[in-house]
Amino acid sequence: MKTKAAVLMGEGKPFEIMELDLDGPKEGEVLIKYTAAGLCHSDLHLTDGDLPPRYPMVGGHEGSGIIEEIGPGVTKVKPGDHVVCSFIPNCGTCRYCSTGRQSLCDMGATILEGMLPDGTFRFHGNGQDFGGMCMLGTFSERATISQHSVVKVDDWLPLDKAVLVGCGVPTGWGSAVYSGNVRAGDIVVIYGIGGIGINAVQGAVHAGAKYVVVVDPVAFKRDTAVKFGATHAFASAAEAQEKITELSWGQGADAAIVTVGTVDEDVVSAAIGSVGKGGQVVIVGLSSPAKFTVHWPGIDLTLNEKTIKGSLFGSANPQYDIIRLLRLYDAGQLKLDELVTQTYTLEQVNEGYQDLRDGKNIRGVIIHDS
Ligand SMILES: NC(=O)c1ccc[n+]([C@@H]2O[C@H](COP(=O)([O-])OP(=O)(O)OC[C@H]3O[C@@H](n4cnc5c(N)ncnc54)[C@H](O)[C@@H]3O)[C@@H](O)[C@H]2O)c1
Ligand SMILES: [Zn+2]
Ligand SMILES: [Zn+2]
């Protein structure tokens, strides 16, 4: 079978639209027709060379779609089922899945190489094997993926909005609710309001934060954060720090969440400096593995019992939390529609990423039209 896809052929190159050959599903795999794909910053890290993937790679790891065919041994879904993809698979049986930490599933080890769990590829072209970003490749009309990468959702849910629950929503929401352990009455500061940070705002509000302070240099992002429940918004970390000191009567924030596009030492230091005794610093945003971004006197961590932790998929369990978040949406308590700033065709993928770079989008979404 043929499929049209947006692919990365090497570092520093934009997406190219190509027609690829796609193998059908083998044991434990499903053929999915993607309906929508979100434009998350993590794919931009691939084009910018911050993240070192295996090339060539079909882009896209935020996806929703409809199952068209299943391979032998598939029990999770059947043809016709509507699904949201999870950018971390959940096998259900590894040490992490079986202890309620699906975001660390061992099957996610090859998300930047993009092959399926058996170590082989289903996309091919020009005599080469093509990986799929996060074992998904949602910037393709169709893909063959593991059943462990999909979560069945109710048919009536709008897949062009539910798509965001495959990465941006759980990653951001969970960074506050789970990783940041935000509690009623807390003061939370969030650095960077893109598709991830805006959902950290939603999570902090749900968890009952008293003040949600956001930092983003882009005015549109700050205004949007306030519409989503942020209580204070600043263009710089220094301005935010002044306010946090005032709001906390000098005690500092309870949690600081770093969701900027490219993490650097300055923003991490601002975050660690913003929290008070017992404070949690959560690093969600990515940067090159060659870059050291945490430089801080350990004695401050010791004497003030501060915690610095990373957060993958918001420390959430995809199988449970994707459904949980969609139920919150259904109950009118989680905003999804308002997260989509702009939609694009597959051919417009580079335009969509330019809009992300230009700070125009909370989330851009590709609508597959085939
Ligand atoms: N840990 C995970 O599981 C996970 C999952 C998805 C994405 N990510 C990463 O999260 C980050 C955010 O992704 P996104 O899609 O929301 O990106 P985005 O580009 O849409 O948003 C990032 C925001 O950060 C702002 N920003 C940049 N520098 C800043 C600074 N110094 N201070 C304050 N704000 C600043 C930008 O103006 C922008 O609004 C990326 O690094 C992405 O790769 C991590
Ligand atoms: Zn993502
Ligand atoms: Zn697992």
XYZ file of C-alpha atoms and ligand atoms in Angstrom:
416
model
C 0.000 0.000 0.000
C 1.103 3.603 -0.635
C 0.904 6.484 1.817
C 1.751 10.182 1.546
C 3.927 11.382 4.422
C 5.982 14.346 5.656
C 9.490 13.022 6.229
C 12.813 14.228 7.563
C 15.766 13.049 5.500
C 18.479 14.553 7.713
C 19.385 17.160 10.304
C 18.584 20.774 9.517
C 16.299 19.892 6.606
C 12.616 20.825 6.470
C 9.892 18.218 6.056
C 9.532 16.795 2.557
C 6.303 15.293 1.268
C 6.936 11.826 -0.173
C 4.948 8.816 -1.218
C 6.120 5.776 0.771
C 5.368 2.062 0.684
C 3.604 0.849 3.803
C 3.583 -2.786 4.967
C 0.414 -4.163 6.523
C 0.144 -5.197 10.173
C 2.099 -8.148 11.588
C 1.595 -9.840 14.972
C 0.270 -7.327 17.532
C 0.091 -4.459 15.016
C -2.679 -2.347 13.525
C -3.125 -0.339 10.344
C -4.384 3.133 11.234
C -5.780 5.864 8.999
C -4.768 9.057 10.772
C -7.400 11.774 10.882
C -5.398 14.492 12.645
C -1.844 15.190 13.816
C -0.711 17.883 16.256
C 2.362 20.042 15.624
C 4.342 19.574 18.846
C 7.716 21.218 19.401
C 9.404 17.815 19.818
C 9.284 17.238 16.033
C 10.898 20.650 15.588
C 13.793 19.477 17.773
C 14.396 16.811 15.121
C 14.632 19.347 12.301
C 16.793 21.666 14.430
C 19.164 18.829 15.360
C 18.516 19.167 19.121
C 17.299 15.591 19.291
C 19.308 12.969 17.459
C 16.830 10.612 15.730
C 17.528 7.933 13.185
C 16.936 9.281 9.676
C 14.957 9.031 7.507
C 11.993 9.536 9.799
C 8.284 10.100 9.178
C 7.406 12.988 11.519
C 4.549 13.360 13.948
C 3.817 11.799 17.323
C 0.507 13.419 18.303
C -2.190 11.568 16.409
C -5.738 10.301 16.270
C -7.397 8.057 13.737
C -9.480 5.056 12.798
C -8.277 1.447 12.810
C -8.566 -0.094 9.325
C -6.999 -3.512 9.788
C -5.554 -5.582 12.611
C -2.778 -8.171 12.601
C -2.803 -11.559 14.349
C -3.047 -11.470 18.128
C -4.514 -7.953 18.377
C -7.035 -7.756 21.211
C -7.141 -4.060 22.099
C -8.969 -2.738 19.031
C -10.877 -3.833 15.931
C -11.382 -2.273 12.486
C -13.560 0.840 12.704
C -12.469 1.751 16.232
C -11.592 5.379 16.892
C -8.322 5.816 18.725
C -5.985 8.407 20.165
C -2.322 7.443 19.860
C 0.031 7.654 22.783
C 3.551 8.833 22.004
C 4.785 6.400 24.639
C 3.475 2.865 24.067
C 2.175 0.952 27.060
C 2.860 -2.765 26.896
C 1.073 -3.425 30.192
C 3.567 -5.994 31.389
C 7.017 -4.408 31.786
C 8.270 -3.405 35.217
C 7.034 0.177 34.762
C 3.630 -0.549 33.200
C 2.896 -3.152 35.849
C 3.653 -0.653 38.612
C 1.478 2.185 37.304
C 4.268 4.089 35.536
C 3.309 3.604 31.916
C 5.076 6.801 30.852
C 8.304 4.860 31.417
C 7.231 1.747 29.467
C 10.279 -0.190 28.272
C 8.698 -0.439 24.845
C 9.299 3.317 24.458
C 13.062 2.777 24.185
C 13.094 3.264 20.411
C 10.834 6.292 20.036
C 13.613 8.305 18.370
C 14.566 5.473 16.052
C 10.986 4.840 15.115
C 10.977 1.112 14.492
C 8.232 -1.149 15.825
C 8.715 -3.321 18.941
C 10.078 -6.228 16.867
C 12.901 -3.967 15.656
C 11.745 -3.660 12.037
C 10.140 -0.905 9.950
C 6.838 -0.670 8.062
C 7.539 2.518 6.035
C 9.893 2.138 3.041
C 10.995 4.327 0.127
C 13.958 4.732 -2.244
C 15.344 1.425 -0.988
C 15.470 2.674 2.611
C 13.550 1.884 5.799
C 11.790 4.925 7.296
C 11.134 5.173 11.041
C 8.012 6.789 12.464
C 8.492 9.446 15.158
C 7.653 7.829 18.503
C 6.816 4.613 16.631
C 3.804 6.480 15.143
C 4.657 8.828 12.239
C 1.373 10.721 12.435
C 2.429 13.035 9.563
C 1.423 10.191 7.246
C -2.018 9.398 5.862
C -1.711 5.847 7.151
C 0.723 3.886 9.323
C 1.216 0.427 10.740
C 1.849 0.698 14.462
C 1.841 -1.400 17.637
C -1.504 -2.028 19.362
C 0.264 -0.767 22.493
C 0.470 2.721 20.939
C -3.307 3.217 20.667
C -6.088 3.899 23.133
C -9.665 3.289 21.990
C -11.953 6.301 22.503
C -15.688 6.906 22.109
C -16.804 7.304 18.482
C -18.617 10.584 19.072
C -15.540 12.449 20.276
C -14.148 14.912 17.720
C -10.845 13.301 16.684
C -9.493 16.651 15.431
C -9.563 17.878 19.054
C -9.016 14.582 20.902
C -5.717 14.316 18.981
C -4.145 16.697 21.515
C -4.662 14.132 24.258
C -1.958 12.038 22.574
C 0.826 14.344 23.799
C 0.272 18.012 24.661
C -2.637 17.693 27.091
C -1.444 14.800 29.295
C 2.169 16.009 29.185
C 1.248 19.481 30.413
C -1.659 18.562 32.703
C 0.278 15.696 34.279
C 3.354 17.875 34.805
C 1.307 19.856 37.320
C -1.097 17.233 38.702
C 1.291 14.257 38.878
C 4.945 15.312 38.538
C 4.525 18.694 40.262
C 2.181 17.269 42.892
C 0.267 20.571 42.914
C -2.184 20.835 45.827
C -5.071 23.119 46.729
C -3.771 26.538 47.743
C -0.361 26.169 46.062
C 1.539 28.789 44.124
C 2.704 27.450 40.754
C 4.914 29.082 38.149
C 4.995 27.842 34.552
C 7.723 28.896 32.103
C 6.679 28.678 28.419
C 3.101 28.622 27.132
C 2.886 26.386 24.077
C 0.785 23.261 23.645
C 2.447 21.796 26.739
C 2.597 24.809 29.065
C -1.031 25.808 28.485
C -2.064 22.363 29.708
C 0.177 22.715 32.745
C -1.992 25.772 33.448
C -5.147 23.627 33.103
C -3.624 20.990 35.402
C -2.556 23.512 38.044
C -6.038 25.055 38.027
C -7.670 21.596 38.363
C -5.373 20.720 41.249
C -6.587 23.834 43.078
C -3.600 26.169 42.832
C -4.254 29.535 44.444
C -1.975 31.417 42.071
C -0.798 30.274 38.651
C 1.981 32.560 37.438
C 3.122 32.162 33.824
C 6.149 33.438 31.946
C 6.302 33.773 28.160
C 7.865 36.518 26.031
C 4.922 36.397 23.582
C 1.910 38.570 24.541
C -0.615 36.275 22.770
C 0.629 33.340 24.870
C 0.294 35.296 28.088
C -3.233 36.447 27.176
C -4.249 32.870 26.333
C -2.829 31.568 29.622
C -4.961 34.071 31.521
C -8.055 32.848 29.611
C -7.157 29.317 30.762
C -6.954 30.350 34.413
C -3.487 31.791 34.985
C -3.696 34.513 37.621
C -0.560 36.442 36.632
C 1.449 36.594 33.389
C 4.871 38.087 32.742
C 7.241 38.463 29.801
C 10.333 37.631 31.849
C 11.328 35.341 34.707
C 12.698 38.310 36.673
C 9.320 40.099 36.666
C 7.580 36.869 37.649
C 10.034 36.348 40.516
C 9.169 39.716 42.021
C 5.482 38.815 41.993
C 6.076 35.302 43.399
C 8.030 36.784 46.296
C 5.155 39.179 46.989
C 2.361 36.590 46.612
C 4.156 34.051 48.810
C 5.170 36.552 51.479
C 8.774 35.756 50.667
C 8.392 31.985 50.918
C 8.655 31.154 47.202
C 6.479 29.061 44.891
C 5.435 25.486 45.691
C 6.060 24.209 42.161
C 7.851 25.472 39.050
C 7.240 23.794 35.696
C 9.579 24.306 32.746
C 7.742 23.922 29.435
C 9.757 26.278 27.202
C 10.504 25.222 23.626
C 14.250 24.723 24.180
C 15.414 24.399 27.779
C 18.542 26.294 28.846
C 20.433 26.967 32.040
C 18.808 30.368 32.569
C 15.237 29.087 32.696
C 16.131 26.082 34.862
C 17.985 28.350 37.311
C 15.037 30.751 37.402
C 12.727 27.818 38.155
C 14.896 26.425 40.958
C 15.280 29.900 42.399
C 11.528 30.524 42.316
C 10.493 27.658 44.589
C 10.721 27.790 48.343
C 11.336 25.133 50.979
C 10.094 21.733 49.860
C 9.434 23.093 46.361
C 9.191 20.912 43.238
C 10.884 21.857 39.978
C 9.622 19.899 36.982
C 11.563 19.873 33.716
C 9.330 18.956 30.792
C 10.873 20.849 27.864
C 13.705 19.289 25.904
C 17.079 20.366 24.612
C 20.128 18.701 23.088
C 21.517 15.857 25.232
C 24.943 17.479 24.697
C 23.795 20.592 26.593
C 24.088 20.796 30.391
C 21.098 22.743 31.667
C 21.068 22.160 35.431
C 23.726 24.219 37.255
C 22.803 25.051 40.826
C 24.373 24.795 44.289
C 23.357 21.457 45.759
C 23.319 22.954 49.230
C 20.158 24.905 48.334
C 18.491 21.581 47.503
C 19.712 20.046 50.737
C 18.929 22.825 53.171
C 15.579 23.637 51.578
C 14.611 20.137 50.486
C 13.944 21.243 46.919
C 13.311 18.550 44.302
C 14.267 18.768 40.625
C 12.646 16.119 38.470
C 12.047 15.325 34.842
C 8.599 14.513 33.510
C 7.797 12.340 30.488
C 4.181 12.245 29.232
C 3.339 14.158 32.427
C 4.190 11.018 34.466
C 0.730 9.903 33.324
C -0.538 6.440 32.396
C -1.691 6.742 28.766
C -4.174 3.883 28.955
C -5.975 5.483 31.892
C -5.258 9.180 31.533
C -6.143 9.634 27.855
C -9.672 8.434 28.683
C -9.723 10.372 31.949
C -8.859 13.643 30.203
C -11.443 13.061 27.475
C -14.069 12.503 30.182
C -13.077 15.837 31.716
C -13.510 17.429 28.275
C -16.940 15.807 27.949
C -17.874 17.218 31.357
C -16.879 20.705 30.208
C -14.000 20.853 32.665
C -11.068 20.575 30.277
C -10.602 22.884 27.300
C -9.584 21.173 24.051
C -11.313 23.150 21.285
C -9.651 26.373 22.436
C -6.185 24.791 22.216
C -6.290 24.551 18.414
C -5.195 27.903 17.008
C -4.856 26.885 13.369
C -5.331 23.840 11.127
C -3.145 22.844 8.157
C -3.028 20.318 5.344
C -0.177 17.772 5.375
C 1.542 19.773 2.612
C 1.523 22.841 4.888
C 3.534 21.142 7.661
C 6.564 23.465 7.323
C 4.251 26.504 7.329
C 2.687 25.175 10.532
C 6.092 24.848 12.167
C 7.048 28.349 11.032
C 3.904 29.603 12.785
C 5.003 27.721 15.938
C 8.450 29.347 15.732
C 6.802 32.739 15.254
C 4.758 32.275 18.435
C 1.433 32.337 16.558
C 0.053 28.998 17.739
C -0.910 27.421 21.001
C -1.274 24.244 18.906
C -1.408 23.830 15.155
C -3.108 20.665 13.880
C -2.774 18.878 10.526
C -6.083 17.553 9.237
C -5.543 14.514 7.012
C -7.984 14.655 4.151
C -7.682 11.283 2.471
N 8.658 15.697 28.454
C 7.732 15.353 27.568
O 7.069 14.316 27.717
C 7.461 16.241 26.404
C 6.381 15.964 25.546
C 6.104 16.849 24.524
C 6.888 17.982 24.321
N 7.955 18.187 25.143
C 8.801 19.381 25.003
O 8.155 20.440 25.697
C 8.604 21.683 25.157
C 7.418 22.558 24.832
O 6.720 22.042 23.714
P 5.551 22.911 22.996
O 5.039 22.079 21.878
O 4.619 23.431 24.008
O 6.458 24.122 22.422
P 6.028 25.566 21.865
O 7.148 26.019 21.011
O 4.653 25.496 21.285
O 5.946 26.464 23.180
C 7.065 26.864 23.878
C 6.807 28.243 24.487
O 7.948 28.632 25.263
C 8.115 30.024 25.140
N 9.477 30.333 25.568
C 10.641 30.138 24.894
N 11.692 30.510 25.662
C 11.176 30.916 26.849
C 11.742 31.403 28.066
N 13.077 31.488 28.217
N 10.920 31.726 29.087
C 9.588 31.604 28.962
N 8.992 31.165 27.839
C 9.777 30.818 26.804
C 7.806 30.297 23.683
O 7.467 31.660 23.473
C 6.618 29.363 23.454
O 5.385 30.025 23.699
C 9.475 21.307 23.950
O 10.829 21.259 24.344
C 8.986 19.915 23.616
O 9.932 19.183 22.882
C 8.241 17.351 26.181
Zn 4.776 16.079 21.799
Zn 5.514 -1.414 29.432
